[in-house]
Amino acid sequence: MSGRSGKYNEETGKYENIIYLPVTVENNFKPELPKEKVDIIYLCFPNNPTGTVLTKQELKEWIDYAKENKAIILYDSAYEAFIEEENIPHSIYEIEGAKEVAIEFKSFSKTAGFTGVRCAYTVVPKQVKGYTKKGEEISLNKLWNRRTTTKFNGVSYIVQRAAEATYSEEGKKQIEENIKYYKENAKIIKQGLEKAGFKVYGAINSPYIWLKVPEGISSWEFFDKLLKEVNIVGTPGSGFGPSGEGYFRLTAFATRENTIKAMQRIENWKRD
């Protein structure tokens, strides 16, 4: 955010110039429209870390808000390939009016294992406009093109060819099998945690499992216990912001063997 986020408040865990959209069990881990007028809105669905999704109707409310307030939605659809339920949009552009207010980006990391390779794409429709302080319209497509051609040499050719291969018949087939494999891992983790007595969210439409940590300990304390007593690594919820405290994220990106072994360890741990 190029230094525009202001001072960090240690007590609240928030930056002064950012409007936070809490996602909690009270709102079913779905953010509510901001009461204030904002300029830029960041949405990630399926969500990391909670695994929740928005329906087409719910996403339409955000688009209507953005149009009314001349705001821009930055839509992160990195986990789109994991969507399995109907009426869940795979792209924000499935919603009427989105091309006027939304920029969508997606990484190849989660679908094709490009995490260390680095490749992604950004869609900036020509209809999307920014506004100067005087209210003048600016084409964000032109600004993005100028920025990219000036500051970026592009993804290396060999990586581009690898990304291209993911759209081939064989590439699509392999990715489909990969996603299916991780989805099954997510279900195994969800069932294992529930069997062990944890309250669990996500794991459907998402590779992430969001669990409530036991009462009386913080998410970092739970991390330590899980690491030292069960030899399992996860991510403390507080690492995702103030609303994440009290929760913990596990991921389906592992082998089937290790996934099953991890759930057996947790079950034995809870039994002891």
PDB file of N, CA and C in Angstrom, residues 63-114:
ATOM      1  N   ILE A  63     -20.858  -5.099  -5.634  1.00  0.00           N
ATOM      2  CA  ILE A  63     -20.742  -4.377  -6.903  1.00  0.00           C
ATOM      3  C   ILE A  63     -21.631  -3.133  -6.884  1.00  0.00           C
ATOM      4  N   ASP A  64     -22.834  -3.279  -6.366  1.00  0.00           N
ATOM      5  CA  ASP A  64     -23.748  -2.130  -6.261  1.00  0.00           C
ATOM      6  C   ASP A  64     -23.152  -1.055  -5.353  1.00  0.00           C
ATOM      7  N   TYR A  65     -22.539  -1.491  -4.236  1.00  0.00           N
ATOM      8  CA  TYR A  65     -21.912  -0.538  -3.308  1.00  0.00           C
ATOM      9  C   TYR A  65     -20.775   0.205  -4.017  1.00  0.00           C
ATOM     10  N   ALA A  66     -19.943  -0.548  -4.744  1.00  0.00           N
ATOM     11  CA  ALA A  66     -18.796   0.056  -5.431  1.00  0.00           C
ATOM     12  C   ALA A  66     -19.253   1.078  -6.473  1.00  0.00           C
ATOM     13  N   LYS A  67     -20.311   0.752  -7.206  1.00  0.00           N
ATOM     14  CA  LYS A  67     -20.822   1.681  -8.219  1.00  0.00           C
ATOM     15  C   LYS A  67     -21.360   2.955  -7.567  1.00  0.00           C
ATOM     16  N   GLU A  68     -22.074   2.758  -6.470  1.00  0.00           N
ATOM     17  CA  GLU A  68     -22.681   3.898  -5.769  1.00  0.00           C
ATOM     18  C   GLU A  68     -21.626   4.816  -5.169  1.00  0.00           C
ATOM     19  N   ASN A  69     -20.499   4.251  -4.720  1.00  0.00           N
ATOM     20  CA  ASN A  69     -19.466   5.031  -4.027  1.00  0.00           C
ATOM     21  C   ASN A  69     -18.214   5.289  -4.861  1.00  0.00           C
ATOM     22  N   LYS A  70     -18.284   4.940  -6.158  1.00  0.00           N
ATOM     23  CA  LYS A  70     -17.135   5.112  -7.049  1.00  0.00           C
ATOM     24  C   LYS A  70     -15.886   4.433  -6.485  1.00  0.00           C
ATOM     25  N   ALA A  71     -16.089   3.232  -5.967  1.00  0.00           N
ATOM     26  CA  ALA A  71     -14.991   2.456  -5.390  1.00  0.00           C
ATOM     27  C   ALA A  71     -14.531   1.394  -6.389  1.00  0.00           C
ATOM     28  N   ILE A  72     -13.325   0.894  -6.188  1.00  0.00           N
ATOM     29  CA  ILE A  72     -12.773  -0.176  -7.024  1.00  0.00           C
ATOM     30  C   ILE A  72     -12.674  -1.443  -6.174  1.00  0.00           C
ATOM     31  N   ILE A  73     -13.158  -2.556  -6.719  1.00  0.00           N
ATOM     32  CA  ILE A  73     -13.021  -3.848  -6.043  1.00  0.00           C
ATOM     33  C   ILE A  73     -11.812  -4.576  -6.618  1.00  0.00           C
ATOM     34  N   LEU A  74     -10.889  -4.959  -5.740  1.00  0.00           N
ATOM     35  CA  LEU A  74      -9.783  -5.831  -6.125  1.00  0.00           C
ATOM     36  C   LEU A  74     -10.197  -7.246  -5.737  1.00  0.00           C
ATOM     37  N   TYR A  75     -10.444  -8.084  -6.728  1.00  0.00           N
ATOM     38  CA  TYR A  75     -11.021  -9.408  -6.469  1.00  0.00           C
ATOM     39  C   TYR A  75      -9.980 -10.503  -6.684  1.00  0.00           C
ATOM     40  N   ASP A  76      -9.612 -11.149  -5.601  1.00  0.00           N
ATOM     41  CA  ASP A  76      -8.609 -12.210  -5.609  1.00  0.00           C
ATOM     42  C   ASP A  76      -9.314 -13.563  -5.749  1.00  0.00           C
ATOM     43  N   SER A  77      -9.162 -14.195  -6.907  1.00  0.00           N
ATOM     44  CA  SER A  77      -9.852 -15.465  -7.147  1.00  0.00           C
ATOM     45  C   SER A  77      -8.871 -16.632  -7.242  1.00  0.00           C
ATOM     46  N   ALA A  78      -7.820 -16.583  -6.416  1.00  0.00           N
ATOM     47  CA  ALA A  78      -6.754 -17.592  -6.472  1.00  0.00           C
ATOM     48  C   ALA A  78      -7.266 -19.018  -6.269  1.00  0.00           C
ATOM     49  N   TYR A  79      -8.372 -19.167  -5.525  1.00  0.00           N
ATOM     50  CA  TYR A  79      -8.848 -20.522  -5.168  1.00  0.00           C
ATOM     51  C   TYR A  79     -10.110 -20.924  -5.929  1.00  0.00           C
ATOM     52  N   GLU A  80     -10.368 -20.236  -7.019  1.00  0.00           N
ATOM     53  CA  GLU A  80     -11.582 -20.476  -7.816  1.00  0.00           C
ATOM     54  C   GLU A  80     -11.744 -21.930  -8.241  1.00  0.00           C
ATOM     55  N   ALA A  81     -10.642 -22.611  -8.526  1.00  0.00           N
ATOM     56  CA  ALA A  81     -10.704 -23.986  -9.023  1.00  0.00           C
ATOM     57  C   ALA A  81     -11.262 -24.966  -7.992  1.00  0.00           C
ATOM     58  N   PHE A  82     -11.302 -24.551  -6.723  1.00  0.00           N
ATOM     59  CA  PHE A  82     -11.792 -25.439  -5.657  1.00  0.00           C
ATOM     60  C   PHE A  82     -13.306 -25.348  -5.453  1.00  0.00           C
ATOM     61  N   ILE A  83     -13.966 -24.418  -6.143  1.00  0.00           N
ATOM     62  CA  ILE A  83     -15.418 -24.254  -5.983  1.00  0.00           C
ATOM     63  C   ILE A  83     -16.134 -25.497  -6.497  1.00  0.00           C
ATOM     64  N   GLU A  84     -17.037 -26.027  -5.680  1.00  0.00           N
ATOM     65  CA  GLU A  84     -17.800 -27.208  -6.095  1.00  0.00           C
ATOM     66  C   GLU A  84     -19.309 -27.020  -5.963  1.00  0.00           C
ATOM     67  N   GLU A  85     -19.749 -26.011  -5.235  1.00  0.00           N
ATOM     68  CA  GLU A  85     -21.183 -25.777  -5.049  1.00  0.00           C
ATOM     69  C   GLU A  85     -21.727 -24.899  -6.175  1.00  0.00           C
ATOM     70  N   GLU A  86     -23.018 -25.043  -6.461  1.00  0.00           N
ATOM     71  CA  GLU A  86     -23.660 -24.222  -7.487  1.00  0.00           C
ATOM     72  C   GLU A  86     -23.958 -22.823  -6.947  1.00  0.00           C
ATOM     73  N   ASN A  87     -24.174 -21.885  -7.848  1.00  0.00           N
ATOM     74  CA  ASN A  87     -24.495 -20.490  -7.531  1.00  0.00           C
ATOM     75  C   ASN A  87     -23.333 -19.757  -6.871  1.00  0.00           C
ATOM     76  N   ILE A  88     -22.139 -20.346  -6.895  1.00  0.00           N
ATOM     77  CA  ILE A  88     -20.948 -19.660  -6.401  1.00  0.00           C
ATOM     78  C   ILE A  88     -20.147 -19.209  -7.626  1.00  0.00           C
ATOM     79  N   PRO A  89     -19.982 -17.907  -7.828  1.00  0.00           N
ATOM     80  CA  PRO A  89     -19.298 -17.428  -9.039  1.00  0.00           C
ATOM     81  C   PRO A  89     -17.815 -17.792  -9.061  1.00  0.00           C
ATOM     82  N   HIS A  90     -17.331 -18.241 -10.208  1.00  0.00           N
ATOM     83  CA  HIS A  90     -15.915 -18.548 -10.392  1.00  0.00           C
ATOM     84  C   HIS A  90     -15.145 -17.279 -10.751  1.00  0.00           C
ATOM     85  N   SER A  91     -15.859 -16.267 -11.207  1.00  0.00           N
ATOM     86  CA  SER A  91     -15.253 -14.977 -11.541  1.00  0.00           C
ATOM     87  C   SER A  91     -16.244 -13.882 -11.161  1.00  0.00           C
ATOM     88  N   ILE A  92     -15.727 -12.740 -10.726  1.00  0.00           N
ATOM     89  CA  ILE A  92     -16.616 -11.630 -10.367  1.00  0.00           C
ATOM     90  C   ILE A  92     -17.344 -11.105 -11.602  1.00  0.00           C
ATOM     91  N   TYR A  93     -16.784 -11.366 -12.792  1.00  0.00           N
ATOM     92  CA  TYR A  93     -17.398 -10.858 -14.024  1.00  0.00           C
ATOM     93  C   TYR A  93     -18.642 -11.640 -14.435  1.00  0.00           C
ATOM     94  N   GLU A  94     -18.978 -12.672 -13.675  1.00  0.00           N
ATOM     95  CA  GLU A  94     -20.257 -13.346 -13.878  1.00  0.00           C
ATOM     96  C   GLU A  94     -21.413 -12.464 -13.401  1.00  0.00           C
ATOM     97  N   ILE A  95     -21.091 -11.447 -12.615  1.00  0.00           N
ATOM     98  CA  ILE A  95     -22.107 -10.576 -12.035  1.00  0.00           C
ATOM     99  C   ILE A  95     -22.249  -9.317 -12.893  1.00  0.00           C
ATOM    100  N   GLU A  96     -23.484  -8.981 -13.174  1.00  0.00           N
ATOM    101  CA  GLU A  96     -23.769  -7.790 -13.986  1.00  0.00           C
ATOM    102  C   GLU A  96     -23.188  -6.533 -13.339  1.00  0.00           C
ATOM    103  N   GLY A  97     -22.505  -5.734 -14.138  1.00  0.00           N
ATOM    104  CA  GLY A  97     -21.955  -4.467 -13.649  1.00  0.00           C
ATOM    105  C   GLY A  97     -20.537  -4.561 -13.121  1.00  0.00           C
ATOM    106  N   ALA A  98     -20.015  -5.783 -12.974  1.00  0.00           N
ATOM    107  CA  ALA A  98     -18.690  -5.953 -12.372  1.00  0.00           C
ATOM    108  C   ALA A  98     -17.582  -5.321 -13.210  1.00  0.00           C
ATOM    109  N   LYS A  99     -17.743  -5.345 -14.545  1.00  0.00           N
ATOM    110  CA  LYS A  99     -16.690  -4.808 -15.409  1.00  0.00           C
ATOM    111  C   LYS A  99     -16.499  -3.304 -15.238  1.00  0.00           C
ATOM    112  N   GLU A 100     -17.471  -2.659 -14.608  1.00  0.00           N
ATOM    113  CA  GLU A 100     -17.359  -1.210 -14.384  1.00  0.00           C
ATOM    114  C   GLU A 100     -16.565  -0.877 -13.130  1.00  0.00           C
ATOM    115  N   VAL A 101     -16.461  -1.841 -12.200  1.00  0.00           N
ATOM    116  CA  VAL A 101     -15.870  -1.503 -10.891  1.00  0.00           C
ATOM    117  C   VAL A 101     -14.845  -2.508 -10.371  1.00  0.00           C
ATOM    118  N   ALA A 102     -14.618  -3.613 -11.082  1.00  0.00           N
ATOM    119  CA  ALA A 102     -13.791  -4.667 -10.502  1.00  0.00           C
ATOM    120  C   ALA A 102     -12.550  -4.997 -11.321  1.00  0.00           C
ATOM    121  N   ILE A 103     -11.448  -5.237 -10.600  1.00  0.00           N
ATOM    122  CA  ILE A 103     -10.207  -5.752 -11.168  1.00  0.00           C
ATOM    123  C   ILE A 103      -9.997  -7.131 -10.554  1.00  0.00           C
ATOM    124  N   GLU A 104      -9.851  -8.142 -11.404  1.00  0.00           N
ATOM    125  CA  GLU A 104      -9.703  -9.508 -10.891  1.00  0.00           C
ATOM    126  C   GLU A 104      -8.301 -10.031 -11.176  1.00  0.00           C
ATOM    127  N   PHE A 105      -7.736 -10.719 -10.192  1.00  0.00           N
ATOM    128  CA  PHE A 105      -6.426 -11.327 -10.416  1.00  0.00           C
ATOM    129  C   PHE A 105      -6.412 -12.749  -9.878  1.00  0.00           C
ATOM    130  N   LYS A 106      -5.573 -13.552 -10.506  1.00  0.00           N
ATOM    131  CA  LYS A 106      -5.515 -14.960 -10.150  1.00  0.00           C
ATOM    132  C   LYS A 106      -4.107 -15.494 -10.374  1.00  0.00           C
ATOM    133  N   SER A 107      -3.668 -16.306  -9.427  1.00  0.00           N
ATOM    134  CA  SER A 107      -2.346 -16.907  -9.498  1.00  0.00           C
ATOM    135  C   SER A 107      -2.443 -18.344  -9.994  1.00  0.00           C
ATOM    136  N   PHE A 108      -1.389 -18.814 -10.633  1.00  0.00           N
ATOM    137  CA  PHE A 108      -1.316 -20.215 -11.031  1.00  0.00           C
ATOM    138  C   PHE A 108      -0.819 -21.086  -9.869  1.00  0.00           C
ATOM    139  N   SER A 109      -0.468 -20.440  -8.758  1.00  0.00           N
ATOM    140  CA  SER A 109       0.154 -21.158  -7.646  1.00  0.00           C
ATOM    141  C   SER A 109      -0.705 -22.279  -7.096  1.00  0.00           C
ATOM    142  N   LYS A 110      -1.970 -21.973  -6.819  1.00  0.00           N
ATOM    143  CA  LYS A 110      -2.808 -22.951  -6.134  1.00  0.00           C
ATOM    144  C   LYS A 110      -3.426 -23.980  -7.081  1.00  0.00           C
ATOM    145  N   THR A 111      -3.538 -23.639  -8.349  1.00  0.00           N
ATOM    146  CA  THR A 111      -4.112 -24.599  -9.296  1.00  0.00           C
ATOM    147  C   THR A 111      -3.048 -25.483  -9.925  1.00  0.00           C
ATOM    148  N   ALA A 112      -1.882 -24.903 -10.228  1.00  0.00           N
ATOM    149  CA  ALA A 112      -0.874 -25.649 -10.989  1.00  0.00           C
ATOM    150  C   ALA A 112       0.465 -25.766 -10.267  1.00  0.00           C
ATOM    151  N   GLY A 113       0.495 -25.434  -8.968  1.00  0.00           N
ATOM    152  CA  GLY A 113       1.730 -25.602  -8.206  1.00  0.00           C
ATOM    153  C   GLY A 113       2.841 -24.649  -8.603  1.00  0.00           C
ATOM    154  N   PHE A 114       2.495 -23.402  -8.969  1.00  0.00           N
ATOM    155  CA  PHE A 114       3.484 -22.416  -9.411  1.00  0.00           C
ATOM    156  C   PHE A 114       4.020 -21.546  -8.267  1.00  0.00           C
TER     157      PHE A 114
END
